[in-house]
Amino acid sequence: MPGFSADSWYGVLAPAGTPKPIIDKLSTEFARILAMSDVKEFLHKQGVEPFISGPEQFAALMKADMAKWGKVIKTANIKID
């Protein structure tokens, strides 16, 4: 469909209220691990392109996707049985 993207992504979430220093440490460590050549090679073999973002960027991505897919669900009148 022109102008429509259905990209998928994976992410790691922490419980609400997790202290910011812990979130920052987790974010830093995941970025460090995902930047390792052997990890990147493994992911590429699985067809995954590592995308590293900070907590704020990831929250914005999730919010945007929820709005986009919420609109699709409403427009298509999709219901859970």
PDB file of N, CA and C in Angstrom:
ATOM      1  N   MET A   1       0.837  -1.166   0.000  1.00  0.00           N
ATOM      2  CA  MET A   1       0.000   0.000   0.000  1.00  0.00           C
ATOM      3  C   MET A   1       0.891   1.241   0.000  1.00  0.00           C
ATOM      4  N   PRO A   2       0.695   2.124  -0.926  1.00  0.00           N
ATOM      5  CA  PRO A   2       1.528   3.334  -0.966  1.00  0.00           C
ATOM      6  C   PRO A   2       1.413   4.146   0.329  1.00  0.00           C
ATOM      7  N   GLY A   3       2.551   4.586   0.814  1.00  0.00           N
ATOM      8  CA  GLY A   3       2.567   5.437   1.998  1.00  0.00           C
ATOM      9  C   GLY A   3       2.349   4.718   3.310  1.00  0.00           C
ATOM     10  N   PHE A   4       2.370   3.382   3.274  1.00  0.00           N
ATOM     11  CA  PHE A   4       2.131   2.629   4.507  1.00  0.00           C
ATOM     12  C   PHE A   4       3.284   1.682   4.746  1.00  0.00           C
ATOM     13  N   SER A   5       3.752   1.621   5.972  1.00  0.00           N
ATOM     14  CA  SER A   5       4.854   0.754   6.345  1.00  0.00           C
ATOM     15  C   SER A   5       4.403  -0.161   7.480  1.00  0.00           C
ATOM     16  N   ALA A   6       4.796  -1.420   7.393  1.00  0.00           N
ATOM     17  CA  ALA A   6       4.447  -2.375   8.445  1.00  0.00           C
ATOM     18  C   ALA A   6       5.717  -3.017   8.986  1.00  0.00           C
ATOM     19  N   ASP A   7       6.683  -2.190   9.334  1.00  0.00           N
ATOM     20  CA  ASP A   7       7.932  -2.691   9.896  1.00  0.00           C
ATOM     21  C   ASP A   7       7.671  -3.329  11.252  1.00  0.00           C
ATOM     22  N   SER A   8       8.490  -4.311  11.586  1.00  0.00           N
ATOM     23  CA  SER A   8       8.398  -4.908  12.914  1.00  0.00           C
ATOM     24  C   SER A   8       9.669  -4.571  13.685  1.00  0.00           C
ATOM     25  N   TRP A   9       9.570  -4.659  14.987  1.00  0.00           N
ATOM     26  CA  TRP A   9      10.720  -4.352  15.832  1.00  0.00           C
ATOM     27  C   TRP A   9      10.620  -5.158  17.115  1.00  0.00           C
ATOM     28  N   TYR A  10      11.737  -5.266  17.798  1.00  0.00           N
ATOM     29  CA  TYR A  10      11.819  -5.914  19.097  1.00  0.00           C
ATOM     30  C   TYR A  10      12.349  -4.894  20.078  1.00  0.00           C
ATOM     31  N   GLY A  11      11.958  -5.014  21.321  1.00  0.00           N
ATOM     32  CA  GLY A  11      12.458  -4.093  22.324  1.00  0.00           C
ATOM     33  C   GLY A  11      12.446  -4.740  23.693  1.00  0.00           C
ATOM     34  N   VAL A  12      13.103  -4.080  24.602  1.00  0.00           N
ATOM     35  CA  VAL A  12      13.158  -4.541  25.984  1.00  0.00           C
ATOM     36  C   VAL A  12      12.486  -3.487  26.848  1.00  0.00           C
ATOM     37  N   LEU A  13      11.588  -3.932  27.702  1.00  0.00           N
ATOM     38  CA  LEU A  13      10.863  -3.028  28.592  1.00  0.00           C
ATOM     39  C   LEU A  13      11.184  -3.354  30.043  1.00  0.00           C
ATOM     40  N   ALA A  14      11.068  -2.364  30.885  1.00  0.00           N
ATOM     41  CA  ALA A  14      11.255  -2.542  32.328  1.00  0.00           C
ATOM     42  C   ALA A  14       9.946  -2.150  33.010  1.00  0.00           C
ATOM     43  N   PRO A  15       9.736  -2.621  34.225  1.00  0.00           N
ATOM     44  CA  PRO A  15       8.507  -2.253  34.932  1.00  0.00           C
ATOM     45  C   PRO A  15       8.381  -0.740  35.121  1.00  0.00           C
ATOM     46  N   ALA A  16       7.139  -0.273  35.121  1.00  0.00           N
ATOM     47  CA  ALA A  16       6.887   1.150  35.397  1.00  0.00           C
ATOM     48  C   ALA A  16       7.511   1.499  36.743  1.00  0.00           C
ATOM     49  N   GLY A  17       8.091   2.682  36.802  1.00  0.00           N
ATOM     50  CA  GLY A  17       8.690   3.143  38.055  1.00  0.00           C
ATOM     51  C   GLY A  17      10.134   2.714  38.259  1.00  0.00           C
ATOM     52  N   THR A  18      10.708   1.998  37.283  1.00  0.00           N
ATOM     53  CA  THR A  18      12.120   1.622  37.403  1.00  0.00           C
ATOM     54  C   THR A  18      12.942   2.905  37.439  1.00  0.00           C
ATOM     55  N   PRO A  19      13.854   3.038  38.399  1.00  0.00           N
ATOM     56  CA  PRO A  19      14.646   4.272  38.503  1.00  0.00           C
ATOM     57  C   PRO A  19      15.429   4.564  37.217  1.00  0.00           C
ATOM     58  N   LYS A  20      15.499   5.853  36.862  1.00  0.00           N
ATOM     59  CA  LYS A  20      16.171   6.286  35.639  1.00  0.00           C
ATOM     60  C   LYS A  20      17.621   5.791  35.543  1.00  0.00           C
ATOM     61  N   PRO A  21      18.414   5.813  36.623  1.00  0.00           N
ATOM     62  CA  PRO A  21      19.787   5.299  36.490  1.00  0.00           C
ATOM     63  C   PRO A  21      19.843   3.832  36.048  1.00  0.00           C
ATOM     64  N   ILE A  22      18.868   3.046  36.453  1.00  0.00           N
ATOM     65  CA  ILE A  22      18.832   1.638  36.035  1.00  0.00           C
ATOM     66  C   ILE A  22      18.437   1.548  34.560  1.00  0.00           C
ATOM     67  N   ILE A  23      17.446   2.328  34.159  1.00  0.00           N
ATOM     68  CA  ILE A  23      17.041   2.366  32.746  1.00  0.00           C
ATOM     69  C   ILE A  23      18.216   2.795  31.875  1.00  0.00           C
ATOM     70  N   ASP A  24      18.919   3.833  32.306  1.00  0.00           N
ATOM     71  CA  ASP A  24      20.070   4.328  31.546  1.00  0.00           C
ATOM     72  C   ASP A  24      21.162   3.269  31.435  1.00  0.00           C
ATOM     73  N   LYS A  25      21.427   2.560  32.514  1.00  0.00           N
ATOM     74  CA  LYS A  25      22.452   1.508  32.510  1.00  0.00           C
ATOM     75  C   LYS A  25      22.043   0.378  31.568  1.00  0.00           C
ATOM     76  N   LEU A  26      20.798  -0.064  31.650  1.00  0.00           N
ATOM     77  CA  LEU A  26      20.314  -1.112  30.750  1.00  0.00           C
ATOM     78  C   LEU A  26      20.429  -0.676  29.298  1.00  0.00           C
ATOM     79  N   SER A  27      20.027   0.556  29.008  1.00  0.00           N
ATOM     80  CA  SER A  27      20.091   1.086  27.649  1.00  0.00           C
ATOM     81  C   SER A  27      21.529   1.091  27.136  1.00  0.00           C
ATOM     82  N   THR A  28      22.437   1.546  27.965  1.00  0.00           N
ATOM     83  CA  THR A  28      23.854   1.599  27.589  1.00  0.00           C
ATOM     84  C   THR A  28      24.403   0.202  27.317  1.00  0.00           C
ATOM     85  N   GLU A  29      24.069  -0.738  28.176  1.00  0.00           N
ATOM     86  CA  GLU A  29      24.587  -2.100  28.025  1.00  0.00           C
ATOM     87  C   GLU A  29      23.996  -2.798  26.800  1.00  0.00           C
ATOM     88  N   PHE A  30      22.689  -2.618  26.552  1.00  0.00           N
ATOM     89  CA  PHE A  30      22.111  -3.212  25.349  1.00  0.00           C
ATOM     90  C   PHE A  30      22.734  -2.606  24.098  1.00  0.00           C
ATOM     91  N   ALA A  31      22.963  -1.312  24.083  1.00  0.00           N
ATOM     92  CA  ALA A  31      23.607  -0.668  22.935  1.00  0.00           C
ATOM     93  C   ALA A  31      25.011  -1.217  22.734  1.00  0.00           C
ATOM     94  N   ARG A  32      25.746  -1.399  23.819  1.00  0.00           N
ATOM     95  CA  ARG A  32      27.112  -1.933  23.736  1.00  0.00           C
ATOM     96  C   ARG A  32      27.088  -3.351  23.164  1.00  0.00           C
ATOM     97  N   ILE A  33      26.168  -4.174  23.646  1.00  0.00           N
ATOM     98  CA  ILE A  33      26.087  -5.563  23.188  1.00  0.00           C
ATOM     99  C   ILE A  33      25.666  -5.621  21.726  1.00  0.00           C
ATOM    100  N   LEU A  34      24.671  -4.826  21.352  1.00  0.00           N
ATOM    101  CA  LEU A  34      24.205  -4.838  19.964  1.00  0.00           C
ATOM    102  C   LEU A  34      25.240  -4.304  18.986  1.00  0.00           C
ATOM    103  N   ALA A  35      26.213  -3.557  19.474  1.00  0.00           N
ATOM    104  CA  ALA A  35      27.270  -3.028  18.612  1.00  0.00           C
ATOM    105  C   ALA A  35      28.414  -4.025  18.414  1.00  0.00           C
ATOM    106  N   MET A  36      28.422  -5.128  19.166  1.00  0.00           N
ATOM    107  CA  MET A  36      29.486  -6.134  19.040  1.00  0.00           C
ATOM    108  C   MET A  36      29.373  -6.814  17.671  1.00  0.00           C
ATOM    109  N   SER A  37      30.506  -6.994  17.012  1.00  0.00           N
ATOM    110  CA  SER A  37      30.492  -7.548  15.656  1.00  0.00           C
ATOM    111  C   SER A  37      29.884  -8.945  15.608  1.00  0.00           C
ATOM    112  N   ASP A  38      30.170  -9.801  16.593  1.00  0.00           N
ATOM    113  CA  ASP A  38      29.617 -11.153  16.553  1.00  0.00           C
ATOM    114  C   ASP A  38      28.104 -11.151  16.781  1.00  0.00           C
ATOM    115  N   VAL A  39      27.615 -10.235  17.597  1.00  0.00           N
ATOM    116  CA  VAL A  39      26.169 -10.122  17.822  1.00  0.00           C
ATOM    117  C   VAL A  39      25.502  -9.597  16.559  1.00  0.00           C
ATOM    118  N   LYS A  40      26.082  -8.566  15.945  1.00  0.00           N
ATOM    119  CA  LYS A  40      25.519  -8.029  14.696  1.00  0.00           C
ATOM    120  C   LYS A  40      25.495  -9.098  13.607  1.00  0.00           C
ATOM    121  N   GLU A  41      26.577  -9.872  13.500  1.00  0.00           N
ATOM    122  CA  GLU A  41      26.642 -10.931  12.491  1.00  0.00           C
ATOM    123  C   GLU A  41      25.550 -11.975  12.743  1.00  0.00           C
ATOM    124  N   PHE A  42      25.389 -12.393  13.993  1.00  0.00           N
ATOM    125  CA  PHE A  42      24.348 -13.362  14.337  1.00  0.00           C
ATOM    126  C   PHE A  42      22.965 -12.824  13.973  1.00  0.00           C
ATOM    127  N   LEU A  43      22.686 -11.594  14.342  1.00  0.00           N
ATOM    128  CA  LEU A  43      21.375 -11.002  14.051  1.00  0.00           C
ATOM    129  C   LEU A  43      21.137 -10.875  12.556  1.00  0.00           C
ATOM    130  N   HIS A  44      22.160 -10.452  11.820  1.00  0.00           N
ATOM    131  CA  HIS A  44      22.021 -10.328  10.364  1.00  0.00           C
ATOM    132  C   HIS A  44      21.685 -11.678   9.729  1.00  0.00           C
ATOM    133  N   LYS A  45      22.299 -12.750  10.234  1.00  0.00           N
ATOM    134  CA  LYS A  45      22.000 -14.087   9.713  1.00  0.00           C
ATOM    135  C   LYS A  45      20.546 -14.477   9.977  1.00  0.00           C
ATOM    136  N   GLN A  46      19.949 -13.888  10.991  1.00  0.00           N
ATOM    137  CA  GLN A  46      18.544 -14.154  11.318  1.00  0.00           C
ATOM    138  C   GLN A  46      17.607 -13.207  10.565  1.00  0.00           C
ATOM    139  N   GLY A  47      18.186 -12.302   9.775  1.00  0.00           N
ATOM    140  CA  GLY A  47      17.382 -11.340   9.031  1.00  0.00           C
ATOM    141  C   GLY A  47      16.982 -10.128   9.854  1.00  0.00           C
ATOM    142  N   VAL A  48      17.724  -9.884  10.922  1.00  0.00           N
ATOM    143  CA  VAL A  48      17.414  -8.772  11.823  1.00  0.00           C
ATOM    144  C   VAL A  48      18.466  -7.681  11.663  1.00  0.00           C
ATOM    145  N   GLU A  49      18.008  -6.456  11.496  1.00  0.00           N
ATOM    146  CA  GLU A  49      18.906  -5.298  11.433  1.00  0.00           C
ATOM    147  C   GLU A  49      18.855  -4.586  12.778  1.00  0.00           C
ATOM    148  N   PRO A  50      19.943  -4.647  13.567  1.00  0.00           N
ATOM    149  CA  PRO A  50      19.918  -3.998  14.879  1.00  0.00           C
ATOM    150  C   PRO A  50      19.664  -2.495  14.760  1.00  0.00           C
ATOM    151  N   PHE A  51      18.767  -2.021  15.577  1.00  0.00           N
ATOM    152  CA  PHE A  51      18.441  -0.601  15.631  1.00  0.00           C
ATOM    153  C   PHE A  51      18.537  -0.189  17.093  1.00  0.00           C
ATOM    154  N   ILE A  52      19.448   0.694  17.378  1.00  0.00           N
ATOM    155  CA  ILE A  52      19.698   1.092  18.757  1.00  0.00           C
ATOM    156  C   ILE A  52      19.117   2.484  18.978  1.00  0.00           C
ATOM    157  N   SER A  53      18.287   2.590  20.011  1.00  0.00           N
ATOM    158  CA  SER A  53      17.746   3.903  20.361  1.00  0.00           C
ATOM    159  C   SER A  53      17.715   4.018  21.874  1.00  0.00           C
ATOM    160  N   GLY A  54      17.549   5.218  22.347  1.00  0.00           N
ATOM    161  CA  GLY A  54      17.449   5.442  23.783  1.00  0.00           C
ATOM    162  C   GLY A  54      16.022   5.228  24.264  1.00  0.00           C
ATOM    163  N   PRO A  55      15.826   5.240  25.565  1.00  0.00           N
ATOM    164  CA  PRO A  55      14.493   5.005  26.134  1.00  0.00           C
ATOM    165  C   PRO A  55      13.428   5.978  25.624  1.00  0.00           C
ATOM    166  N   GLU A  56      13.779   7.233  25.479  1.00  0.00           N
ATOM    167  CA  GLU A  56      12.801   8.227  25.033  1.00  0.00           C
ATOM    168  C   GLU A  56      12.393   7.984  23.576  1.00  0.00           C
ATOM    169  N   GLN A  57      13.375   7.654  22.725  1.00  0.00           N
ATOM    170  CA  GLN A  57      13.084   7.389  21.320  1.00  0.00           C
ATOM    171  C   GLN A  57      12.230   6.127  21.174  1.00  0.00           C
ATOM    172  N   PHE A  58      12.533   5.108  21.979  1.00  0.00           N
ATOM    173  CA  PHE A  58      11.778   3.868  21.913  1.00  0.00           C
ATOM    174  C   PHE A  58      10.341   4.088  22.392  1.00  0.00           C
ATOM    175  N   ALA A  59      10.172   4.874  23.443  1.00  0.00           N
ATOM    176  CA  ALA A  59       8.821   5.202  23.921  1.00  0.00           C
ATOM    177  C   ALA A  59       8.030   5.929  22.835  1.00  0.00           C
ATOM    178  N   ALA A  60       8.687   6.842  22.126  1.00  0.00           N
ATOM    179  CA  ALA A  60       8.014   7.570  21.047  1.00  0.00           C
ATOM    180  C   ALA A  60       7.628   6.627  19.906  1.00  0.00           C
ATOM    181  N   LEU A  61       8.501   5.676  19.576  1.00  0.00           N
ATOM    182  CA  LEU A  61       8.206   4.691  18.538  1.00  0.00           C
ATOM    183  C   LEU A  61       6.988   3.853  18.930  1.00  0.00           C
ATOM    184  N   MET A  62       6.956   3.383  20.169  1.00  0.00           N
ATOM    185  CA  MET A  62       5.811   2.580  20.624  1.00  0.00           C
ATOM    186  C   MET A  62       4.524   3.388  20.593  1.00  0.00           C
ATOM    187  N   LYS A  63       4.597   4.633  21.027  1.00  0.00           N
ATOM    188  CA  LYS A  63       3.403   5.494  21.038  1.00  0.00           C
ATOM    189  C   LYS A  63       2.897   5.714  19.612  1.00  0.00           C
ATOM    190  N   ALA A  64       3.803   5.976  18.686  1.00  0.00           N
ATOM    191  CA  ALA A  64       3.417   6.202  17.288  1.00  0.00           C
ATOM    192  C   ALA A  64       2.811   4.933  16.682  1.00  0.00           C
ATOM    193  N   ASP A  65       3.415   3.782  16.963  1.00  0.00           N
ATOM    194  CA  ASP A  65       2.882   2.529  16.434  1.00  0.00           C
ATOM    195  C   ASP A  65       1.513   2.208  17.028  1.00  0.00           C
ATOM    196  N   MET A  66       1.321   2.478  18.303  1.00  0.00           N
ATOM    197  CA  MET A  66       0.003   2.237  18.911  1.00  0.00           C
ATOM    198  C   MET A  66      -1.058   3.106  18.252  1.00  0.00           C
ATOM    199  N   ALA A  67      -0.713   4.355  17.963  1.00  0.00           N
ATOM    200  CA  ALA A  67      -1.669   5.244  17.298  1.00  0.00           C
ATOM    201  C   ALA A  67      -1.957   4.752  15.884  1.00  0.00           C
ATOM    202  N   LYS A  68      -0.910   4.377  15.141  1.00  0.00           N
ATOM    203  CA  LYS A  68      -1.080   3.912  13.761  1.00  0.00           C
ATOM    204  C   LYS A  68      -1.932   2.644  13.713  1.00  0.00           C
ATOM    205  N   TRP A  69      -1.570   1.642  14.513  1.00  0.00           N
ATOM    206  CA  TRP A  69      -2.295   0.374  14.472  1.00  0.00           C
ATOM    207  C   TRP A  69      -3.669   0.488  15.124  1.00  0.00           C
ATOM    208  N   GLY A  70      -3.815   1.386  16.077  1.00  0.00           N
ATOM    209  CA  GLY A  70      -5.136   1.634  16.646  1.00  0.00           C
ATOM    210  C   GLY A  70      -6.095   2.146  15.585  1.00  0.00           C
ATOM    211  N   LYS A  71      -5.594   3.024  14.731  1.00  0.00           N
ATOM    212  CA  LYS A  71      -6.414   3.564  13.639  1.00  0.00           C
ATOM    213  C   LYS A  71      -6.790   2.455  12.650  1.00  0.00           C
ATOM    214  N   VAL A  72      -5.834   1.592  12.330  1.00  0.00           N
ATOM    215  CA  VAL A  72      -6.100   0.470  11.422  1.00  0.00           C
ATOM    216  C   VAL A  72      -7.177  -0.436  12.027  1.00  0.00           C
ATOM    217  N   ILE A  73      -7.044  -0.743  13.306  1.00  0.00           N
ATOM    218  CA  ILE A  73      -8.000  -1.630  13.989  1.00  0.00           C
ATOM    219  C   ILE A  73      -9.397  -1.012  13.996  1.00  0.00           C
ATOM    220  N   LYS A  74      -9.484   0.284  14.298  1.00  0.00           N
ATOM    221  CA  LYS A  74     -10.788   0.959  14.301  1.00  0.00           C
ATOM    222  C   LYS A  74     -11.397   1.018  12.910  1.00  0.00           C
ATOM    223  N   THR A  75     -10.589   1.409  11.931  1.00  0.00           N
ATOM    224  CA  THR A  75     -11.076   1.550  10.559  1.00  0.00           C
ATOM    225  C   THR A  75     -11.571   0.209  10.016  1.00  0.00           C
ATOM    226  N   ALA A  76     -10.835  -0.859  10.317  1.00  0.00           N
ATOM    227  CA  ALA A  76     -11.197  -2.195   9.817  1.00  0.00           C
ATOM    228  C   ALA A  76     -12.213  -2.887  10.719  1.00  0.00           C
ATOM    229  N   ASN A  77     -12.587  -2.225  11.816  1.00  0.00           N
ATOM    230  CA  ASN A  77     -13.551  -2.771  12.773  1.00  0.00           C
ATOM    231  C   ASN A  77     -13.124  -4.167  13.256  1.00  0.00           C
ATOM    232  N   ILE A  78     -11.848  -4.291  13.583  1.00  0.00           N
ATOM    233  CA  ILE A  78     -11.304  -5.571  14.048  1.00  0.00           C
ATOM    234  C   ILE A  78     -11.718  -5.788  15.490  1.00  0.00           C
ATOM    235  N   LYS A  79     -12.211  -6.971  15.762  1.00  0.00           N
ATOM    236  CA  LYS A  79     -12.687  -7.333  17.115  1.00  0.00           C
ATOM    237  C   LYS A  79     -11.977  -8.592  17.588  1.00  0.00           C
ATOM    238  N   ILE A  80     -11.809  -8.729  18.893  1.00  0.00           N
ATOM    239  CA  ILE A  80     -11.272  -9.947  19.486  1.00  0.00           C
ATOM    240  C   ILE A  80     -12.453 -10.856  19.817  1.00  0.00           C
ATOM    241  N   ASP A  81     -12.368 -12.097  19.387  1.00  0.00           N
ATOM    242  CA  ASP A  81     -13.438 -13.058  19.696  1.00  0.00           C
ATOM    243  C   ASP A  81     -13.299 -13.597  21.097  1.00  0.00           C
TER     244      ASP A  81
END
